Coordinates of C-alpha atoms and ligand atoms in Angstrom, one line a residue:
X29 CA -3.8 23.0 5.5
X30 CA -0.2 23.1 6.2
X31 CA 1.1 19.8 4.9
X32 CA 4.5 18.0 5.3
X33 CA 5.9 15.2 3.3
X34 CA 8.7 13.2 5.0
X35 CA 10.8 11.1 2.5
X36 CA 9.8 13.2 -0.5
X37 CA 12.6 12.0 -2.7
X38 CA 11.4 8.3 -2.4
X39 CA 9.0 6.3 -4.6
X40 CA 6.1 7.0 -2.2
X41 CA 7.1 10.6 -1.4
X42 CA 7.1 11.5 -5.1
X43 CA 3.7 9.9 -5.4
X44 CA 2.4 12.1 -2.6
X45 CA 3.2 15.2 -4.7
X46 CA 1.2 13.8 -7.6
X47 CA -1.7 12.5 -5.6
X48 CA -2.1 15.7 -3.5
X49 CA -2.2 17.7 -6.8
X50 CA -4.5 15.2 -8.7
X51 CA -7.0 15.2 -5.9
X52 CA -7.0 19.0 -5.4
X53 CA -6.0 18.4 -1.7
X54 CA -6.3 21.8 0.1
X55 CA -2.6 22.5 0.5
X56 CA -2.0 26.1 1.6
X57 CA 1.6 25.5 2.7
X58 CA 3.9 22.6 1.9
X59 CA 7.1 21.5 3.7
X60 CA 9.3 18.8 2.3
X61 CA 11.7 16.7 4.4
X62 CA 14.4 14.1 3.7
X63 CA 17.7 13.0 5.1
X64 CA 21.0 14.9 4.6
X65 CA 21.2 13.0 1.2
X66 CA 18.4 15.0 -0.4
X67 CA 18.4 18.1 1.8
X68 CA 18.7 21.1 -0.5
X69 CA 17.1 19.3 -3.5
X70 CA 14.1 21.0 -5.0
X71 CA 10.7 19.7 -6.2
X72 CA 7.8 21.4 -8.0
X73 CA 4.3 21.4 -6.7
X74 CA 1.5 23.4 -8.4
X75 CA 3.9 25.7 -10.1
X76 CA 6.0 26.5 -7.0
X77 CA 9.4 25.2 -6.1
X78 CA 10.1 23.7 -2.7
X79 CA 13.4 22.9 -1.1
X80 CA 13.9 19.7 0.9
X81 CA 14.8 20.3 4.6
X82 CA 16.8 17.8 6.6
X83 CA 14.6 16.0 9.1
X84 CA 15.9 17.0 12.6
X85 CA 14.8 17.0 16.2
X86 CA 13.6 20.6 16.3
X87 CA 10.3 22.6 16.1
X88 CA 9.9 22.4 12.3
X89 CA 6.5 20.7 12.7
X90 CA 4.9 23.4 14.8
X91 CA 1.9 24.6 12.8
X92 CA 1.9 21.6 10.4
X93 CA -1.6 20.1 10.3
X94 CA -0.7 16.8 8.6
X95 CA 2.5 15.0 8.0
X96 CA 2.6 12.2 5.4
X97 CA 5.7 10.1 6.4
X98 CA 7.3 7.5 4.1
X99 CA 11.0 7.4 5.2
X100 CA 11.2 3.8 6.6
X101 CA 10.2 2.4 10.0
X102 CA 13.4 3.5 11.7
X103 CA 13.0 7.1 10.8
X104 CA 9.3 7.0 11.8
X105 CA 10.1 5.6 15.2
X106 CA 12.9 8.0 15.8
X107 CA 10.9 11.1 14.7
X108 CA 7.3 10.4 15.7
X109 CA 7.5 12.4 18.9
X110 CA 9.2 15.4 17.1
X111 CA 6.5 15.3 14.4
X112 CA 3.4 15.0 16.6
X113 CA 4.4 17.0 19.7
X114 CA 2.5 20.2 18.6
X115 CA -0.6 18.3 17.4
X116 CA 0.4 17.4 13.8
X117 CA -1.4 14.3 12.6
X118 CA 1.1 11.8 11.3
X119 CA -0.1 9.4 8.7
X120 CA 2.7 6.9 8.5
X121 CA 3.5 4.6 5.6
X122 CA 6.1 2.5 7.3
X123 CA 5.6 -0.7 9.4
X124 CA 6.7 1.1 12.6
X125 CA 3.4 1.5 14.4
X126 CA 0.9 -0.7 12.5
X127 CA 0.3 -3.3 15.1
X128 CA 0.4 -1.0 18.1
X129 CA -2.9 -1.0 20.0
X130 CA -3.0 2.8 20.3
X131 CA -2.4 3.4 16.6
X132 CA -5.3 2.9 14.2
X133 CA -4.5 1.0 11.0
X134 CA -6.8 2.4 8.3
X135 CA -8.1 1.7 4.8
X136 CA -10.9 4.2 4.3
X137 CA -13.1 1.9 2.2
X138 CA -13.0 -0.6 5.1
X139 CA -12.5 1.1 8.5
X140 CA -12.4 4.9 8.0
X141 CA -13.9 5.6 11.5
X142 CA -10.9 4.0 13.2
X143 CA -8.9 7.0 12.2
X144 CA -10.7 9.1 14.7
X145 CA -9.3 7.3 17.7
X146 CA -5.6 8.3 17.6
X147 CA -4.3 9.0 21.1
X148 CA -0.7 9.4 19.9
X149 CA -1.7 11.5 16.8
X150 CA -0.4 8.7 14.6
X151 CA -2.5 6.8 12.0
X152 CA -0.8 3.9 10.3
X153 CA -1.2 3.1 6.6
X154 CA -1.2 -0.6 6.2
X155 CA 1.2 -2.7 4.2
X156 CA 0.6 -2.3 0.4
X157 CA -0.3 -6.0 -0.2
X158 CA -2.8 -5.9 2.6
X159 CA -4.5 -2.6 1.5
X160 CA -5.4 -3.9 -1.9
X161 CA -6.6 -7.2 -0.5
X162 CA -8.9 -5.8 2.2
X163 CA -10.5 -3.4 -0.3
X164 CA -11.5 -6.4 -2.3
X165 CA -12.5 -8.5 0.7
X166 CA -14.8 -5.9 2.3
X167 CA -17.8 -6.5 -0.1
X168 CA -17.3 -10.3 0.2
X169 CA -17.3 -10.1 4.0
X170 CA -20.6 -8.2 3.9
X171 CA -22.1 -11.2 2.0
X172 CA -20.8 -13.8 4.4
X173 CA -18.1 -13.8 7.0
X174 CA -14.7 -14.8 5.6
X175 CA -13.1 -17.5 7.8
X176 CA -9.9 -18.3 5.9
X177 CA -7.8 -16.8 3.1
X178 CA -5.0 -18.3 1.0
X179 CA -3.2 -15.7 -1.0
X180 CA -0.2 -15.7 -3.3
X181 CA 1.2 -12.3 -4.2
X182 CA 3.2 -11.1 -7.3
X183 CA 4.9 -8.0 -6.1
X184 CA 6.4 -5.3 -8.3
X185 CA 10.0 -4.2 -7.9
X186 CA 9.0 -0.6 -6.9
X187 CA 7.5 -2.1 -3.7
X188 CA 11.0 -2.0 -2.4
X189 CA 11.6 1.7 -3.3
X190 CA 12.8 3.9 -6.1
X191 CA 16.3 2.4 -6.1
X192 CA 14.9 -1.1 -6.4
X193 CA 12.8 -0.1 -9.4
X194 CA 15.9 1.4 -11.0
X195 CA 17.9 -1.8 -10.3
X196 CA 15.4 -3.9 -12.2
X197 CA 15.4 -1.6 -15.2
X198 CA 19.2 -1.5 -15.2
X199 CA 19.5 -5.3 -15.0
X200 CA 17.6 -5.7 -18.2
X201 CA 19.8 -3.2 -19.9
X202 CA 23.0 -4.8 -18.5
X203 CA 21.9 -8.3 -19.6
X204 CA 21.1 -7.0 -23.2
X205 CA 24.5 -5.4 -23.3
X206 CA 26.2 -8.6 -22.2
X207 CA 27.1 -7.3 -18.8
X208 CA 26.8 -9.0 -15.4
X209 CA 23.7 -7.5 -13.8
X210 CA 24.1 -5.5 -10.6
X211 CA 22.3 -7.1 -7.6
X212 CA 22.1 -4.8 -4.6
X213 CA 18.5 -4.2 -3.6
X214 CA 17.2 -7.8 -4.0
X215 CA 18.7 -11.0 -2.8
X216 CA 19.0 -12.2 -6.4
X217 CA 18.8 -11.0 -10.0
X218 CA 15.1 -10.1 -10.5
X219 CA 15.2 -9.6 -14.3
X220 CA 14.0 -12.8 -16.0
X221 CA 13.4 -14.2 -12.5
X222 CA 11.0 -14.5 -9.5
X223 CA 12.0 -14.4 -5.9
X224 CA 9.8 -16.2 -3.4
X225 CA 10.9 -14.0 -0.5
X226 CA 9.7 -10.4 0.4
X227 CA 11.2 -9.1 3.6
X228 CA 13.0 -11.4 6.1
X229 CA 12.0 -14.8 7.4
X230 CA 10.3 -15.3 10.8
X231 CA 10.5 -18.3 13.1
X232 CA 7.4 -20.1 11.5
X233 CA 8.9 -20.1 8.0
X234 CA 6.7 -17.3 6.8
X235 CA 8.3 -14.0 5.9
X236 CA 7.6 -10.7 7.7
X237 CA 5.6 -9.5 4.7
X238 CA 3.4 -12.7 4.8
X239 CA 2.9 -12.2 8.6
X240 CA 1.9 -8.6 8.0
X241 CA -0.9 -9.8 5.7
X242 CA -2.0 -12.2 8.5
X243 CA -2.0 -9.6 11.4
X244 CA -2.9 -6.4 9.5
X245 CA -6.0 -8.0 7.8
X246 CA -7.4 -9.0 11.1
X247 CA -6.8 -5.6 12.7
X248 CA -8.3 -3.6 9.7
X249 CA -11.3 -5.8 9.3
X250 CA -11.9 -6.4 13.0
X251 CA -12.0 -10.0 12.2
X252 CA -10.7 -13.4 13.4
X253 CA -9.9 -14.4 9.7
X254 CA -6.8 -16.5 9.2
X255 CA -4.5 -15.6 6.3
X256 CA -1.9 -17.9 4.8
X257 CA 0.2 -15.9 2.4
X258 CA 3.1 -16.6 0.0
X259 CA 4.7 -13.3 -1.2
X260 CA 6.7 -13.4 -4.3
X261 CA 8.8 -10.5 -5.9
X262 CA 8.3 -10.5 -9.7
X263 CA 9.9 -8.4 -12.4
X264 CA 6.9 -6.1 -12.9
X265 CA 7.8 -2.4 -12.4
X266 CA 4.7 -1.1 -10.6
X267 CA 1.4 -2.6 -9.3
X268 CA 1.1 -5.7 -7.2
X269 CA -1.0 -8.6 -8.2
X270 CA -2.6 -11.2 -5.9
X271 CA -4.3 -14.6 -6.4
X272 CA -6.8 -14.9 -3.5
X273 CA -8.8 -17.9 -2.3
X274 CA -11.4 -17.1 0.4
X275 CA -13.5 -19.5 2.5
X276 CA -16.8 -17.9 3.6
X277 CA -19.2 -19.1 6.3
X278 CA -21.8 -19.9 3.6
X279 CA -21.1 -20.5 -0.1
X280 CA -21.0 -17.3 -2.2
X281 CA -21.9 -17.5 -5.9
X282 CA -19.9 -15.8 -8.6
X283 CA -22.9 -13.7 -9.5
X284 CA -23.3 -12.5 -5.9
X285 CA -19.6 -11.7 -5.6
X286 CA -19.5 -9.9 -9.0
X287 CA -22.5 -7.7 -8.0
X288 CA -20.9 -6.9 -4.6
X289 CA -17.6 -6.0 -6.2
X290 CA -19.4 -3.8 -8.7
X291 CA -21.2 -1.9 -6.0
X292 CA -18.2 -1.5 -3.7
X293 CA -16.1 1.6 -3.3
X294 CA -12.7 1.6 -4.8
X295 CA -13.1 -1.5 -6.9
X296 CA -13.3 -2.0 -10.7
X297 CA -14.4 -5.4 -12.0
X298 CA -12.5 -6.2 -15.1
X299 CA -13.5 -9.8 -15.8
X300 CA -14.3 -10.8 -19.4
X301 CA -12.3 -14.0 -19.9
X302 CA -13.9 -14.6 -23.3
X303 CA -12.3 -11.3 -24.5
X304 CA -9.0 -12.0 -22.6
X305 CA -9.9 -9.2 -20.2
X306 CA -8.4 -9.4 -16.7
X307 CA -6.4 -7.0 -14.6
X308 CA -2.6 -6.8 -15.2
X309 CA 0.1 -4.6 -13.7
X310 CA 0.9 -3.1 -17.0
X311 CA -2.5 -1.5 -17.3
X312 CA -3.2 -0.9 -13.6
X313 CA 0.0 1.0 -12.9
X314 CA -0.8 4.6 -12.1
X315 CA -4.5 4.0 -11.5
X316 CA -6.4 4.6 -8.3
X317 CA -8.8 1.6 -7.9
X318 CA -8.2 -2.0 -7.1
X319 CA -9.0 -4.1 -10.1
X320 CA -10.5 -7.6 -9.7
X321 CA -11.0 -10.3 -12.2
X322 CA -10.9 -14.1 -12.8
X323 CA -13.9 -14.5 -10.5
X324 CA -14.6 -18.2 -9.9
X325 CA -15.9 -20.7 -7.5
X326 CA -13.1 -22.6 -5.8
X327 CA -13.3 -26.1 -7.2
X328 CA -11.5 -27.5 -4.2
X329 CA -13.8 -26.0 -1.5
X330 CA -17.6 -25.8 -1.5
X331 CA -17.5 -22.6 0.6
X332 CA -14.6 -21.2 -1.4
X333 CA -14.4 -18.4 -3.9
X334 CA -11.3 -17.2 -5.8
X335 CA -10.3 -14.1 -7.6
X336 CA -7.3 -12.1 -8.9
X337 CA -6.7 -8.6 -7.9
X338 CA -4.2 -5.9 -9.0
X339 CA -3.6 -2.5 -7.5
X340 CA -0.9 0.2 -7.8
X341 CA 0.9 -0.3 -4.6
X342 CA 2.6 3.1 -4.6
X343 CA -0.8 4.7 -5.1
X344 CA -3.6 2.8 -3.4
X345 CA -1.0 0.8 -1.5
X346 CA 0.6 3.9 -0.1
X347 CA 0.2 7.6 -1.0
X348 CA -3.4 7.5 -2.2
X349 CA -4.6 5.6 0.8
X350 CA -2.9 8.1 3.2
X351 CA -4.4 11.1 1.4
X352 CA -7.8 9.4 1.4
X353 CA -7.5 9.1 5.2
X354 CA -6.7 12.8 5.5
X355 CA -9.6 13.6 3.2
X356 CA -11.9 11.6 5.4
X357 CA -10.7 13.5 8.5
X358 CA -11.3 16.8 6.8
X359 CA -14.8 15.8 5.8
X360 CA -15.5 14.7 9.3
X361 CA -14.2 18.0 10.7
X362 CA -11.5 16.1 12.6
X363 CA -8.4 17.7 11.2
Ligands
NAP402 N1 7.3 1.5 -2.4 C1 6.1 1.1 -2.0 O1 5.4 0.5 -2.8 C2 5.6 1.2 -0.6 C3 4.3 0.9 -0.4 C4 3.8 1.1 0.9 C5 4.7 1.5 1.9 N2 6.0 1.8 1.6 C6 6.8 2.3 2.8 O2 7.1 3.6 2.6 C7 8.4 4.0 3.1 C8 9.2 4.6 2.0 O3 9.3 3.7 0.9 P1 9.8 4.1 -0.6 O4 9.4 2.9 -1.4 O5 9.3 5.4 -0.9 O6 11.4 4.1 -0.3 P2 12.5 4.8 -1.1 O7 12.1 5.1 -2.5 O8 13.7 4.1 -0.8 O9 12.6 6.2 -0.3 C9 13.0 6.4 1.0 C10 12.8 7.8 1.5 O10 13.1 7.8 2.9 C11 13.9 9.0 3.1 N3 14.7 8.8 4.3 C12 15.5 7.8 4.7 N4 16.1 8.0 5.8 C13 15.7 9.2 6.3 C14 16.0 10.0 7.4 N5 16.8 9.6 8.4 N6 15.4 11.2 7.5 C15 14.6 11.7 6.5 N7 14.3 10.9 5.4 C16 14.8 9.7 5.3 C17 14.8 9.1 1.9 O11 15.2 10.4 1.8 P3 16.7 10.7 1.3 O12 16.7 10.5 -0.2 O13 16.9 12.1 1.6 O14 17.7 9.8 2.0 C18 13.7 8.8 0.8 O15 13.0 9.9 0.5 C19 8.9 2.6 3.6 O16 8.7 2.6 5.0 C20 8.1 1.6 2.9 O17 8.0 0.4 3.6 C21 6.5 1.7 0.4

């Protein structure tokens, strides 16, 4: 495979290099792209050094089989035509095309087959908070149709990119040194704080991030489920956490749900409250699966079930999910 990574200097781009290597992805040739800011920088991959090219409207993608793009929605929109015009499959991590009818939105554990229908040569990787939630929802949906979801997210700083993660680390240092913390990437100081806003507000009072969870969950699961989300930025560095309450058509017991989670692809059940064992970002950062714990009946709803899930949003929420889509297409002889 000739593989391109667009946005290689970023948090997700760097993860692509690690994930492709870790999973022994069949990379015969690799091409790295960035803006003028990182053009000329070099990165190592499997013992070879590669130089970043500036992304331009030219024929650089001729012969590229697959392009993993993570350079923001504006860049994806501007360059999609350039990237796909010679048949390159573009797996895009941005929000640019997720809700477009002719672009599949794919989480391999849930709707891998959708990736085969891609009239524009583009496959969208869903929003990171949605990916980890739908991985966990899939086995529950098999038990009984999920009608409603309430979810509160606890999102790590790195969800906003490499510079945002650095800002949080720096804020703690600055505060300890008695300095005024630098606030650029988030609306407020994140160190020692929580910010109940991820992305911008929409007309209904929900943020765009919260509305992504509503719309993307329905598209991926082919479902009429309704999702009411509250997304909160927390001072964790990496891995998002979510408290999820689902309402199913018939009551689902904790035992049934636990068994379904245990048998599902991509999920680890880590739920031994008596030993203080439950998933936490500190231990899930850098790991592939979505971890679920705190499994309980919802005391406030006879058809309700509630759980906690944690997933590394740069891995399963971005780079790993995209690579799994490519692996699926290779396995199906469709790439
Ligand atoms: N971080 C996450 O957890 C996460 C999860 C899921 C999806 N995503 C999505 O993935 C994308 C990247 O996120 P990130 O967190 O990796 O951000 P990031 O750390 O800020 O990196 C952004 C990357 O985009 C590149 N870029 C920006 N403008 C460009 C242009 N005109 N041409 C070529 N490259 C350009 C940058 O390259 P230069 O350094 O050369 O400017 C950099 O490599 C975003 O769309 C984001 O929403 C992120």
